[in-house]
PDB file of C-alpha atoms in Angstrom:
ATOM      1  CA  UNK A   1       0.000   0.000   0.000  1.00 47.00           C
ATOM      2  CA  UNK A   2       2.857   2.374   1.075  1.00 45.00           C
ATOM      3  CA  UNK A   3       4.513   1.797  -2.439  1.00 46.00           C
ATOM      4  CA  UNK A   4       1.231   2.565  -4.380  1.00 43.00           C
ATOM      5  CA  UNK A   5       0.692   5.736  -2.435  1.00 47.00           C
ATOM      6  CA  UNK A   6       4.318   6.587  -3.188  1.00 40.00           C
ATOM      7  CA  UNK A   7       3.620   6.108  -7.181  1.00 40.00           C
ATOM      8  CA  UNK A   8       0.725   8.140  -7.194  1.00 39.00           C
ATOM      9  CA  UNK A   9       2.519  10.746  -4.858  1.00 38.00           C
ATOM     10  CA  UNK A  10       4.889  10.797  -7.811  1.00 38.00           C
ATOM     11  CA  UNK A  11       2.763  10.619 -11.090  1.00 37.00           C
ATOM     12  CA  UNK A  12       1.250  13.397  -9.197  1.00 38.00           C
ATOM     13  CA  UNK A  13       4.280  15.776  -9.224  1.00 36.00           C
ATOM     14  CA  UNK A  14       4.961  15.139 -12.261  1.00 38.00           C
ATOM     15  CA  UNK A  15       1.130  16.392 -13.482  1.00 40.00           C
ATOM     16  CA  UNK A  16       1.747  19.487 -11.912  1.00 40.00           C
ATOM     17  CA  UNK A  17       2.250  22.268 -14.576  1.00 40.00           C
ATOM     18  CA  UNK A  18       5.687  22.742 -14.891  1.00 41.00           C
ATOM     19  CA  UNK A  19       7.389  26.598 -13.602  1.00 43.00           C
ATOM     20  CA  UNK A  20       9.274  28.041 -15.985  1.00 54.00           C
ATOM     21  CA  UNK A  21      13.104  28.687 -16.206  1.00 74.00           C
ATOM     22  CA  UNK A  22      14.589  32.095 -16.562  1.00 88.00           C
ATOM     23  CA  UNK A  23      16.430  32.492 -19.898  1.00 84.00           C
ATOM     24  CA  UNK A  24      19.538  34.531 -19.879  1.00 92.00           C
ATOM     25  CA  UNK A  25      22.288  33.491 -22.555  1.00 94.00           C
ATOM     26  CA  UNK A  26      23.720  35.264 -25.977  1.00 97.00           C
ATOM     27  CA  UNK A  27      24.810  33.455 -29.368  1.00 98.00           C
ATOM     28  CA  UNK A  28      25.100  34.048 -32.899  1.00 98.00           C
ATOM     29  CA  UNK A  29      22.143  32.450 -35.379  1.00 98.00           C
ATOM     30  CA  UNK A  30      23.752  32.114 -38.884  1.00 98.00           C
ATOM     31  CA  UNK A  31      21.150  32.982 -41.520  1.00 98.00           C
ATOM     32  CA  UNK A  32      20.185  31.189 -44.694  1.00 98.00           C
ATOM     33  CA  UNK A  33      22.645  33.965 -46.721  1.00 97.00           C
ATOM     34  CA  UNK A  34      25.504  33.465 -44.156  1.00 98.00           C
ATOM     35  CA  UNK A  35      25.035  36.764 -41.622  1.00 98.00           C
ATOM     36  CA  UNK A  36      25.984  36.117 -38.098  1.00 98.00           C
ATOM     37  CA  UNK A  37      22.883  37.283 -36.201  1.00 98.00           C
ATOM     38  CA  UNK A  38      23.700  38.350 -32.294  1.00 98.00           C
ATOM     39  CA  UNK A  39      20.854  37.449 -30.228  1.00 98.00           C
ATOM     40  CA  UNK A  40      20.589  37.782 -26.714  1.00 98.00           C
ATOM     41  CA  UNK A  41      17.956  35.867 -24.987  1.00 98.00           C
ATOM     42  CA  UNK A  42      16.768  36.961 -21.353  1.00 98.00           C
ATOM     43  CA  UNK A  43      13.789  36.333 -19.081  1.00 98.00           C
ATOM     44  CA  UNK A  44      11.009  34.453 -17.863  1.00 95.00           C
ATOM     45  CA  UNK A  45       7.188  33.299 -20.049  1.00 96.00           C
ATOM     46  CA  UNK A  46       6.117  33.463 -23.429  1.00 96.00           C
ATOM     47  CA  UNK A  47       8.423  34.967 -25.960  1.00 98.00           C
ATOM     48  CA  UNK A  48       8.602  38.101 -27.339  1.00 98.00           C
ATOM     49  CA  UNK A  49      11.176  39.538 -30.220  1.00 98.00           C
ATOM     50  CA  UNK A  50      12.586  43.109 -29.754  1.00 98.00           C
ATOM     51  CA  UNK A  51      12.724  45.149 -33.171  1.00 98.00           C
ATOM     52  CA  UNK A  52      15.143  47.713 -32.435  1.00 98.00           C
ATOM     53  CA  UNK A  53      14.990  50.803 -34.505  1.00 96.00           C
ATOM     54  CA  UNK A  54      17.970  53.245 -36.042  1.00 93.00           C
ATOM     55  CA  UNK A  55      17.064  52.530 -38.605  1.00 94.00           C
ATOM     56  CA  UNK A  56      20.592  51.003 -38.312  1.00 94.00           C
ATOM     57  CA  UNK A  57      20.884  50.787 -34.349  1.00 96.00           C
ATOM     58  CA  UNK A  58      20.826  47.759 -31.837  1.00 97.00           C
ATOM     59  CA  UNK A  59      19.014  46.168 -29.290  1.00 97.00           C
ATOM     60  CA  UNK A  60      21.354  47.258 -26.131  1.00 97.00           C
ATOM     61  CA  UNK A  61      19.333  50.946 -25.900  1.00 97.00           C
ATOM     62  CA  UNK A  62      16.320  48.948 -24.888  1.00 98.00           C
ATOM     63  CA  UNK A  63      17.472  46.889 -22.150  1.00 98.00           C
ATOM     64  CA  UNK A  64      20.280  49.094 -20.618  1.00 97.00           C
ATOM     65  CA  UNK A  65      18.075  52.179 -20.330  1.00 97.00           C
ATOM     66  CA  UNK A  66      15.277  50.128 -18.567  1.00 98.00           C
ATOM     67  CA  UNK A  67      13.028  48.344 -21.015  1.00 98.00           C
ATOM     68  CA  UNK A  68      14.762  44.931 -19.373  1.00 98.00           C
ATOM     69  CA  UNK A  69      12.042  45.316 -17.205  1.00 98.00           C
ATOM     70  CA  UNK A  70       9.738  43.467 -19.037  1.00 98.00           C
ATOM     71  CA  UNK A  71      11.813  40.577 -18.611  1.00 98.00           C
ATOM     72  CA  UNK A  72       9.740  39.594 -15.626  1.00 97.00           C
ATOM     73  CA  UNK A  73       7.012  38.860 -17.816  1.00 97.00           C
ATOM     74  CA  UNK A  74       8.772  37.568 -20.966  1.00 97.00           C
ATOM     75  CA  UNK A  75      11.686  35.669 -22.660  1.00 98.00           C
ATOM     76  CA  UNK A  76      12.714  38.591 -24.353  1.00 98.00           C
ATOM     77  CA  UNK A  77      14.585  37.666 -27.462  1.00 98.00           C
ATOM     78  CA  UNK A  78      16.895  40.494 -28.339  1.00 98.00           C
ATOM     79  CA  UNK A  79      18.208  40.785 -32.584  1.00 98.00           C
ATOM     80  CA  UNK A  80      20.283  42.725 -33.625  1.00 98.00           C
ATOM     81  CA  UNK A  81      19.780  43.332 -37.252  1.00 98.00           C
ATOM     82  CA  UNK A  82      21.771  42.157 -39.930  1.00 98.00           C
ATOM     83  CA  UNK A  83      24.780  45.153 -40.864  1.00 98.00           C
ATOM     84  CA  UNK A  84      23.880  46.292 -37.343  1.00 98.00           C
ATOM     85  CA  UNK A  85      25.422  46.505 -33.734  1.00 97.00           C
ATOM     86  CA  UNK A  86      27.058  43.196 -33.562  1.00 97.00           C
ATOM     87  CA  UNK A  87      25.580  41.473 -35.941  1.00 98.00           C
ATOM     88  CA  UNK A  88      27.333  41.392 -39.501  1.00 98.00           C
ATOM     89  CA  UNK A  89      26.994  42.860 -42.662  1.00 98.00           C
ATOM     90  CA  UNK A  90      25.555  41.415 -45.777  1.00 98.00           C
ATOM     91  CA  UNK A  91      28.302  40.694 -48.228  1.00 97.00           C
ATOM     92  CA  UNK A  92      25.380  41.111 -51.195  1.00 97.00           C
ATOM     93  CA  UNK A  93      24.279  44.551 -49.101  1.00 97.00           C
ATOM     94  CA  UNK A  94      20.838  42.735 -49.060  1.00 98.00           C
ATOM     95  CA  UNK A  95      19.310  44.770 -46.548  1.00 98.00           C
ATOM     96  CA  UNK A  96      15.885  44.925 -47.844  1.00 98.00           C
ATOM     97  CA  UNK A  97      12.607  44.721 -46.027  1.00 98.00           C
ATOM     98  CA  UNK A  98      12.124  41.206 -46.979  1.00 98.00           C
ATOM     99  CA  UNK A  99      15.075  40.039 -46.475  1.00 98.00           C
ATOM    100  CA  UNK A 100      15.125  41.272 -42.806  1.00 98.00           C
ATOM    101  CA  UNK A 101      11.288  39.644 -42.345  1.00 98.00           C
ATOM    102  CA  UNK A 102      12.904  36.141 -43.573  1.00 98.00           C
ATOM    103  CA  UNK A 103      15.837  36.983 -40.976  1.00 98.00           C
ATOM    104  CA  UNK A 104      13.290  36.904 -37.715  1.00 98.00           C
ATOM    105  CA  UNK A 105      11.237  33.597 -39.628  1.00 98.00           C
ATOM    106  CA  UNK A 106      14.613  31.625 -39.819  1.00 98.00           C
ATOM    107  CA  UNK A 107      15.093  32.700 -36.120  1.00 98.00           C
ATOM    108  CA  UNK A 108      11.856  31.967 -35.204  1.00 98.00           C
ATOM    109  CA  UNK A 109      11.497  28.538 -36.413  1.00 98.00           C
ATOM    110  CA  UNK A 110      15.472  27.643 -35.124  1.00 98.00           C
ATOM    111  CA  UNK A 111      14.066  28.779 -32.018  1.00 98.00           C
ATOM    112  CA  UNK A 112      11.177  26.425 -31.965  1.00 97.00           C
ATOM    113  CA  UNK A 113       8.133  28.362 -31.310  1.00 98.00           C
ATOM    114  CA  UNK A 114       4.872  28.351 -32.780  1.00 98.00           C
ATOM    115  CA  UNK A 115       4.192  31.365 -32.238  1.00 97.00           C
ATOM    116  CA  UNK A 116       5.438  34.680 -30.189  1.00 98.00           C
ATOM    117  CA  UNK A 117       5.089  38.114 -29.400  1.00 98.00           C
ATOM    118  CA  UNK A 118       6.623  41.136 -31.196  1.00 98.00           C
ATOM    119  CA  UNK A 119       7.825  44.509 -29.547  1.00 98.00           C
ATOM    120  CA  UNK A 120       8.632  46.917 -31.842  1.00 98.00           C
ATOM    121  CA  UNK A 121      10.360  50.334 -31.087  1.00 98.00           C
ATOM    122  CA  UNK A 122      11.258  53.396 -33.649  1.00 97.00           C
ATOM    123  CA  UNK A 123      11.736  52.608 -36.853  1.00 97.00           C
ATOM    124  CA  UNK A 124      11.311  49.055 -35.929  1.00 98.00           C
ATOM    125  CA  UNK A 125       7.530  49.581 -36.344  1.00 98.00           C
ATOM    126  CA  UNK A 126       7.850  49.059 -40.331  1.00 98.00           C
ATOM    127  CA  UNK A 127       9.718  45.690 -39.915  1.00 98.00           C
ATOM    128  CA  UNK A 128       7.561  44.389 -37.307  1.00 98.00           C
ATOM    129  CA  UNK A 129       4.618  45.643 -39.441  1.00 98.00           C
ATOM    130  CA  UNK A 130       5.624  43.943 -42.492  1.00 98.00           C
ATOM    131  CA  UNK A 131       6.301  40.637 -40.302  1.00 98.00           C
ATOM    132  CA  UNK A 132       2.918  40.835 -38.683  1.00 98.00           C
ATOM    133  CA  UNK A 133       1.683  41.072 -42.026  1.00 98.00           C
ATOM    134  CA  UNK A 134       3.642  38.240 -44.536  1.00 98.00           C
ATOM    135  CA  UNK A 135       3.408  36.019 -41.020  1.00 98.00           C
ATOM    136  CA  UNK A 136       0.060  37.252 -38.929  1.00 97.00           C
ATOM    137  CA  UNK A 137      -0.237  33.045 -37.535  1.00 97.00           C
ATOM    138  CA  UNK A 138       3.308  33.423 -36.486  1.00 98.00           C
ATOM    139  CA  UNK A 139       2.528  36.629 -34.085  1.00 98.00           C
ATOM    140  CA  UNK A 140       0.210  36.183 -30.820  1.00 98.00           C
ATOM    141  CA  UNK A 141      -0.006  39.343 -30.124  1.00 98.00           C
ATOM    142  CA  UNK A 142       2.358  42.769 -30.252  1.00 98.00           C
ATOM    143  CA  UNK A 143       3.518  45.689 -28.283  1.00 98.00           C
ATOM    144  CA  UNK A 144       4.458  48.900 -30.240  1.00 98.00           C
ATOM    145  CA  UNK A 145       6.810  51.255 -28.613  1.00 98.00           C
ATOM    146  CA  UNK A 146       6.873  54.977 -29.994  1.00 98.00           C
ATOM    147  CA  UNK A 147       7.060  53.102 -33.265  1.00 98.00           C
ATOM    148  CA  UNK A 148       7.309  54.590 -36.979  1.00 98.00           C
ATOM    149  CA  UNK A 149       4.149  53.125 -39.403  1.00 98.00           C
ATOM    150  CA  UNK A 150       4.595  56.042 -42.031  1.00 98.00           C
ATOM    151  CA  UNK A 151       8.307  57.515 -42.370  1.00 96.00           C
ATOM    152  CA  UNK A 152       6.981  60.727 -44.230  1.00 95.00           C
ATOM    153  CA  UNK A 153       4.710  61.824 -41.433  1.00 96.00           C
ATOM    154  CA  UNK A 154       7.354  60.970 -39.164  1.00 96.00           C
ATOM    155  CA  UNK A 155       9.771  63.256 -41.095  1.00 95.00           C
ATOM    156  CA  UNK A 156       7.734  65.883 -41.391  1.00 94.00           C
ATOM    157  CA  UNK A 157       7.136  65.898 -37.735  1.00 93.00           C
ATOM    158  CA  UNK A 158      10.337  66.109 -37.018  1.00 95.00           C
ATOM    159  CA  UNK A 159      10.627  69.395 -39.416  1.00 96.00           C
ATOM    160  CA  UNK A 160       7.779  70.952 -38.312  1.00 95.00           C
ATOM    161  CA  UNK A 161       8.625  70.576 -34.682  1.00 95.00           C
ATOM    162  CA  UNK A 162      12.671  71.293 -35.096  1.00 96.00           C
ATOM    163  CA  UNK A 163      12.148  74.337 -36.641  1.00 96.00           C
ATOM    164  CA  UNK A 164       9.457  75.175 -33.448  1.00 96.00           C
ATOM    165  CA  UNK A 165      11.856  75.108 -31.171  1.00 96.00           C
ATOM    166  CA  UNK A 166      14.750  76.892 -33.761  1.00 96.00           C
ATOM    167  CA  UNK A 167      12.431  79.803 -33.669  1.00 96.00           C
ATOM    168  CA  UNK A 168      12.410  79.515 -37.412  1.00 95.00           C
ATOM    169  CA  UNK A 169       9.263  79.357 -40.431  1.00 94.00           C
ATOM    170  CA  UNK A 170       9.717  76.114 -42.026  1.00 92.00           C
ATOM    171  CA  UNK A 171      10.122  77.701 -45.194  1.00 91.00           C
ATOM    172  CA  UNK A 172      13.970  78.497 -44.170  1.00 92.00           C
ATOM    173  CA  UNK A 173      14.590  74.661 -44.333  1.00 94.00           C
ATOM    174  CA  UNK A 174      12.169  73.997 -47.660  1.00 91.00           C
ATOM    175  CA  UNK A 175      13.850  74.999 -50.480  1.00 86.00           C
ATOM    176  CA  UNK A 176      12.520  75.222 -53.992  1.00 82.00           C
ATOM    177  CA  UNK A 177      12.580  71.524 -55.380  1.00 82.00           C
ATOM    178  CA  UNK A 178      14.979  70.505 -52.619  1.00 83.00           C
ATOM    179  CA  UNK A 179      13.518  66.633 -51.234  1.00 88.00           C
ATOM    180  CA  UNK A 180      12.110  66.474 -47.339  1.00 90.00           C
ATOM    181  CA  UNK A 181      15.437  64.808 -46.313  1.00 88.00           C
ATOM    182  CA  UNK A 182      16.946  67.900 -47.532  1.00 93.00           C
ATOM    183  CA  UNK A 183      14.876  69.613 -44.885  1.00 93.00           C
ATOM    184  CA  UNK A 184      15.125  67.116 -41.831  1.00 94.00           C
ATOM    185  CA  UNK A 185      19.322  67.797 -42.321  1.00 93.00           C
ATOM    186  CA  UNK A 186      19.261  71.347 -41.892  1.00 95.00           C
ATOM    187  CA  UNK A 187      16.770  70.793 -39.124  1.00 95.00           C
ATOM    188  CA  UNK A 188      18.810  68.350 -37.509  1.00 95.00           C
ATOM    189  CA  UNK A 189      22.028  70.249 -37.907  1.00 96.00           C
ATOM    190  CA  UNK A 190      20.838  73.433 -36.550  1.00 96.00           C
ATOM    191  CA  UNK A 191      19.187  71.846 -33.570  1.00 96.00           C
ATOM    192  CA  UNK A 192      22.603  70.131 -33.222  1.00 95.00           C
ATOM    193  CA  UNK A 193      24.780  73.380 -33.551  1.00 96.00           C
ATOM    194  CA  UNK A 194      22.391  74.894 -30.478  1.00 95.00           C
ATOM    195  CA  UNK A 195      22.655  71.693 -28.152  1.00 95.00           C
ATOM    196  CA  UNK A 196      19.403  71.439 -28.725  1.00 95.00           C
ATOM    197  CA  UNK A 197      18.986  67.984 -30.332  1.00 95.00           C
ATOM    198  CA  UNK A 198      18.310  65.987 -27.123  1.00 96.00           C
ATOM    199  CA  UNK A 199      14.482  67.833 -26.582  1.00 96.00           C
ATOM    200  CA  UNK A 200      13.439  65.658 -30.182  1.00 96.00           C
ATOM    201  CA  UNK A 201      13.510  62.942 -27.748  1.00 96.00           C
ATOM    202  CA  UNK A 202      13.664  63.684 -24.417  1.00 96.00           C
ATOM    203  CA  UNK A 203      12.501  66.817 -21.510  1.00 90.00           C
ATOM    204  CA  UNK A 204      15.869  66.576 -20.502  1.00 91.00           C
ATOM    205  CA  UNK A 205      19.195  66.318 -21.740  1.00 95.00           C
ATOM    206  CA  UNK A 206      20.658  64.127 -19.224  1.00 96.00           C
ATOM    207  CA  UNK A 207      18.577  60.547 -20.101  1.00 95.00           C
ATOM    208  CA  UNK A 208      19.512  61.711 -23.705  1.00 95.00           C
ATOM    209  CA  UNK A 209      23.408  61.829 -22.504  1.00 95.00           C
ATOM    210  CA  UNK A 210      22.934  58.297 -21.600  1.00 95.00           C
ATOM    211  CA  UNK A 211      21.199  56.849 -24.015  1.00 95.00           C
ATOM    212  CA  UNK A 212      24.847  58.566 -26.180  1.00 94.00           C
ATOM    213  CA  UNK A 213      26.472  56.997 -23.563  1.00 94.00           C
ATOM    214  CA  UNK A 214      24.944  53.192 -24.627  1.00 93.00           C
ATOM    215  CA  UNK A 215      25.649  53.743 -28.223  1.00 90.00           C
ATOM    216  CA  UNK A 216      29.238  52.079 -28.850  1.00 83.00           C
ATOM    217  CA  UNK A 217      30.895  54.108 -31.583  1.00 81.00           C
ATOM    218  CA  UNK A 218      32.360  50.523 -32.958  1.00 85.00           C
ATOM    219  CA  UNK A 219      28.965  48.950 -33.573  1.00 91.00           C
ATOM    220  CA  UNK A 220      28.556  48.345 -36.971  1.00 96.00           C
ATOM    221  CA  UNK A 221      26.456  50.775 -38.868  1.00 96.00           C
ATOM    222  CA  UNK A 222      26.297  49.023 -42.165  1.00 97.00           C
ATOM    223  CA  UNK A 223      22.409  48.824 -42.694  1.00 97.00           C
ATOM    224  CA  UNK A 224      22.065  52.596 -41.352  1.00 95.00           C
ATOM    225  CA  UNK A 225      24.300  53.926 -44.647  1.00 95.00           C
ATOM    226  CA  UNK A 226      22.238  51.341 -46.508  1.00 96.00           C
ATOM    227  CA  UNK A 227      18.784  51.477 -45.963  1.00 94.00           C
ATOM    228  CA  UNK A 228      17.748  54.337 -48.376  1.00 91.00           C
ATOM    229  CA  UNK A 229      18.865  52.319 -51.347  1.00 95.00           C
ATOM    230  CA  UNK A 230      15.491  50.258 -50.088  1.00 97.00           C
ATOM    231  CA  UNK A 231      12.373  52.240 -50.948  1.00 96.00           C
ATOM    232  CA  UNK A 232      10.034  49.905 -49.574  1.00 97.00           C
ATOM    233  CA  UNK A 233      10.669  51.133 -46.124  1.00 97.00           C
ATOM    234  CA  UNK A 234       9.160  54.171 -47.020  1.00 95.00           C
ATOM    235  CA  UNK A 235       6.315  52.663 -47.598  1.00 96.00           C
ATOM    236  CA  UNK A 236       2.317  53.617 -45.921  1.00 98.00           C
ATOM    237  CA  UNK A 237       2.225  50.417 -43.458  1.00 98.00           C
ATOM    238  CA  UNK A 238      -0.735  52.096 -41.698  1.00 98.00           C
ATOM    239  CA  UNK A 239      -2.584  50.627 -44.841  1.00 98.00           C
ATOM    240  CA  UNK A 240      -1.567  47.714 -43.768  1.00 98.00           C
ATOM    241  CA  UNK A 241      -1.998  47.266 -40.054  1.00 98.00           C
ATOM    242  CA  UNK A 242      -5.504  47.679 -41.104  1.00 98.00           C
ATOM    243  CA  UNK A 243      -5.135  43.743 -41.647  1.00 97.00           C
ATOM    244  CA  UNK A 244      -3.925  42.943 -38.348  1.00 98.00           C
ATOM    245  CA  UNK A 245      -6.274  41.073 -35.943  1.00 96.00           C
ATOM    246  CA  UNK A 246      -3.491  40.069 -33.005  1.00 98.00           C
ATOM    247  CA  UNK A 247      -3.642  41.988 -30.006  1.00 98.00           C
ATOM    248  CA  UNK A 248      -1.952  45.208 -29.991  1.00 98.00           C
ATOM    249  CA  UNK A 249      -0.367  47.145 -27.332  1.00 98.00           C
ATOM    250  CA  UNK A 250       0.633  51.144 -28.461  1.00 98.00           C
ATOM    251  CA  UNK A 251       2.450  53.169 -26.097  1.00 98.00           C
ATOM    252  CA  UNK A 252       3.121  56.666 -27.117  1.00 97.00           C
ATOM    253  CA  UNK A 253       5.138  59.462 -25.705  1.00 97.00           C
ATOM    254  CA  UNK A 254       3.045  63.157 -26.025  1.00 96.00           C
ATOM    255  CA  UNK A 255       6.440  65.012 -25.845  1.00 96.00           C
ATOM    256  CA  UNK A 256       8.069  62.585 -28.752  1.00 97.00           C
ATOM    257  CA  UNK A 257       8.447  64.994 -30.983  1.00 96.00           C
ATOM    258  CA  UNK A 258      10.968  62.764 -33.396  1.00 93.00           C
ATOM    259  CA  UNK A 259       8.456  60.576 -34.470  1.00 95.00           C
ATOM    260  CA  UNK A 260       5.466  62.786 -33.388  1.00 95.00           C
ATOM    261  CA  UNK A 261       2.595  62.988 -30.979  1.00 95.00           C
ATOM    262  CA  UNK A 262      -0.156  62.545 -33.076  1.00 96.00           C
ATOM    263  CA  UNK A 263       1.534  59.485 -35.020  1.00 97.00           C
ATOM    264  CA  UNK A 264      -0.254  56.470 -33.403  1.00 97.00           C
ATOM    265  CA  UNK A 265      -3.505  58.499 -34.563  1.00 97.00           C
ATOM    266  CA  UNK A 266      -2.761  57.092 -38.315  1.00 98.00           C
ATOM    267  CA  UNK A 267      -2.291  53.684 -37.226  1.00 98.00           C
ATOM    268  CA  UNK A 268      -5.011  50.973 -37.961  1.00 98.00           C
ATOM    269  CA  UNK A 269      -5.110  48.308 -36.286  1.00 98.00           C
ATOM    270  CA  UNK A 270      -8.006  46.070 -35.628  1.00 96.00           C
ATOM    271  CA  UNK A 271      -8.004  45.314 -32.033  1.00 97.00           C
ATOM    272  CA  UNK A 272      -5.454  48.102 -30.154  1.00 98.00           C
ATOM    273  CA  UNK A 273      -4.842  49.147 -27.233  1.00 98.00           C
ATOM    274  CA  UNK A 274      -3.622  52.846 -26.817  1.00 98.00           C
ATOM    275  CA  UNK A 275      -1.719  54.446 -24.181  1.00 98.00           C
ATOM    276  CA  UNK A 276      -0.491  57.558 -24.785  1.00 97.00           C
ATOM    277  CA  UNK A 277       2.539  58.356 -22.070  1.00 98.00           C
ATOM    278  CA  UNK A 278       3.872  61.855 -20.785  1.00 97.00           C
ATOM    279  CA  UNK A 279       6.874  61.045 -22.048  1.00 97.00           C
ATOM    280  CA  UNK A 280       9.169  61.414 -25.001  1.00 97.00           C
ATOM    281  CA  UNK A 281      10.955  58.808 -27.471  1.00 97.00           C
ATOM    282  CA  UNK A 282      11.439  56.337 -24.594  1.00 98.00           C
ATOM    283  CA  UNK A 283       9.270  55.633 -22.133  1.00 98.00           C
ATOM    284  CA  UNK A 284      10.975  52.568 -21.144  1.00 98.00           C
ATOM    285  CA  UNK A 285      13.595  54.745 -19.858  1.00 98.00           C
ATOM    286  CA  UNK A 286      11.810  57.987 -18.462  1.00 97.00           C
ATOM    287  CA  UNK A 287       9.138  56.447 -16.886  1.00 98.00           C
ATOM    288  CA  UNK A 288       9.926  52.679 -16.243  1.00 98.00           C
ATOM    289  CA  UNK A 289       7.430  52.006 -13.613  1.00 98.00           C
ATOM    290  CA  UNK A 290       4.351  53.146 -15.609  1.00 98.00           C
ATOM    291  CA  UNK A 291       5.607  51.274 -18.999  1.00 98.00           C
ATOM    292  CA  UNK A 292       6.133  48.490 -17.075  1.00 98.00           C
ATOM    293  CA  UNK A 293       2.019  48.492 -15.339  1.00 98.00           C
ATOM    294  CA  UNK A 294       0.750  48.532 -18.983  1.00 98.00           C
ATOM    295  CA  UNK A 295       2.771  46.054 -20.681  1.00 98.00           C
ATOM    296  CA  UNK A 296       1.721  43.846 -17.908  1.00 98.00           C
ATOM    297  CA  UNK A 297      -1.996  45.029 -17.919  1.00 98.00           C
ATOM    298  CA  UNK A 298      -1.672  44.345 -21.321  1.00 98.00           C
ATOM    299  CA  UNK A 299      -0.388  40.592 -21.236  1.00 98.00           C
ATOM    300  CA  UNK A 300      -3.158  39.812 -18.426  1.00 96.00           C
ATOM    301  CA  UNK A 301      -5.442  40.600 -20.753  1.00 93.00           C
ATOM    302  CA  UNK A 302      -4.247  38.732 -23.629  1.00 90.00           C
ATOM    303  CA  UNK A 303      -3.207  35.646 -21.663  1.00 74.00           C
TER     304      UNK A 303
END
């Protein structure tokens, strides 16, 4: 009797749903065109792929400046993209937008998951839009982080409010037949000239300081010089969020005045979730505590 009750004792441990193991390890994933991926992978639950933005940056802004939080909640799987941070370059300069989509399906399926989250930040809101889009099965549900759907309203923006806060008509910056990057670089080099480049991003010019401070002048900038050869990225994706059934998460910063305020407003998506934040480009970092309550509110609500 004593050995029976010791069996089912132990059948009985082993029915209880197993806890789940923090993740915290780094590697390189070799793609089907032979670039060395860096991936970090850290934290605990479902899993979730970080789209850094740049375009041309890394993944190290995010979780250095407090967006690790989340990592209580998720295995966050960190990518740096291909000709970025430390990930390599494409020998072919194939740095097109569906190129980089196959890069997170190859990692995906290496990885072995059905299915995961995305979390999109920047610039990184075109990738992760296309992704959603070519693979919406593939993504359970998605968190969009001050993210870029339409790069010419974002530009604009960024014109409109640089030259605000230059004290100068936008027509000093818009010259006759001259093209609207022509205008964001006198913008930006103006607002640079005058310090005054960190209040694009941020009320104050020290949390700008360190996010300069996280950006590693060796990291490898190869997609950054390259990406304007691609004119897809350009691209309306608010057309095409309009597709998208998956949950969505969008938290917005009211003072982010390098992609915009009144961005998300364009964005289509069939069953969001918006939370506009008093914050600027990164809310991770500025307010940490409050991005942290609504990702989780968020995830509750999907799980």
């Amino acid at each position: 009797m004593k050995k029976l009750r010791f069996v089912y004792l132990l059948l009985m441990l082993f029915a209880l749903p197993q806890l789940s193991q923090a993740v915290n390890k780094s590697f390189y994933f070799t793609t089907s065109d032979g670039v060395q991926l860096y991936v970090r992978m850290a934290g605990e639950g479902k899993p979730c792929l970080f789209i850094h933005g740049g375009p041309g940056s890394w993944t190290k802004y995010f979780y250095a400046l407090g967006g690790d939080v989340v990592e209580q909640d998720m295995t966050m799987i960190y990518v740096d993209q291909r000709g970025c941070g430390r990930s390599s370059s494409s020998e072919a300069k194939d740095y097109s937008l569906a190129r980089l989509v196959k890069d997170f399906e190859e990692l995906r399926e290496h990885l072995g998951y059905n299915k995961w989250m995305i979390m999109p930040h920047s610039f990184g809101g075109t990738i992760a839009t296309e992704y959603a889009y070519q693979h919406p099965k593939r993504v359970s549900a998605a968190i969009f982080v001050n993210s870029t759907l339409y790069l010419n309203d974002a530009l604009e923006s960024y014109i409109k409010n640089g030259a605000r806060l230059l004290g100068k008509p936008e027509s000093d910056f818009r010259k006759a037949g001259g093209s609207i990057g022509e205008a964001l670089n006198g913008v930006a080099y103006q607002l640079n000239q005058q310090g005054m480049m960190y209040k694009m991003m941020y009320p104050k010019k020290e949390m700008f300081d360190q996010m300069n401070a996280v950006m590693d002048t060796t990291i490898n900038w190869d997609f950054g010089s390259k990406v304007w050869d691609f004119p897809e990225y350009a691209q309306d994706f608010t057309i095409k969020s309009a597709s998208l059934k998956m949950p969505v998460l969008v938290i917005s910063g009211n003072n982010d005045l390098s992609v915009g305020p009144e961005h998300y407003r364009l964005f289509k998506f069939k069953n969001a979730t918006y939370r506009p934040m008093a914050t600027g480009h990164c809310p991770y970092q500025e307010q940490t505590a409050l991005f942290h309550e609504h990702v989780k509110s968020f995830l509750a609500k999907v799980k």
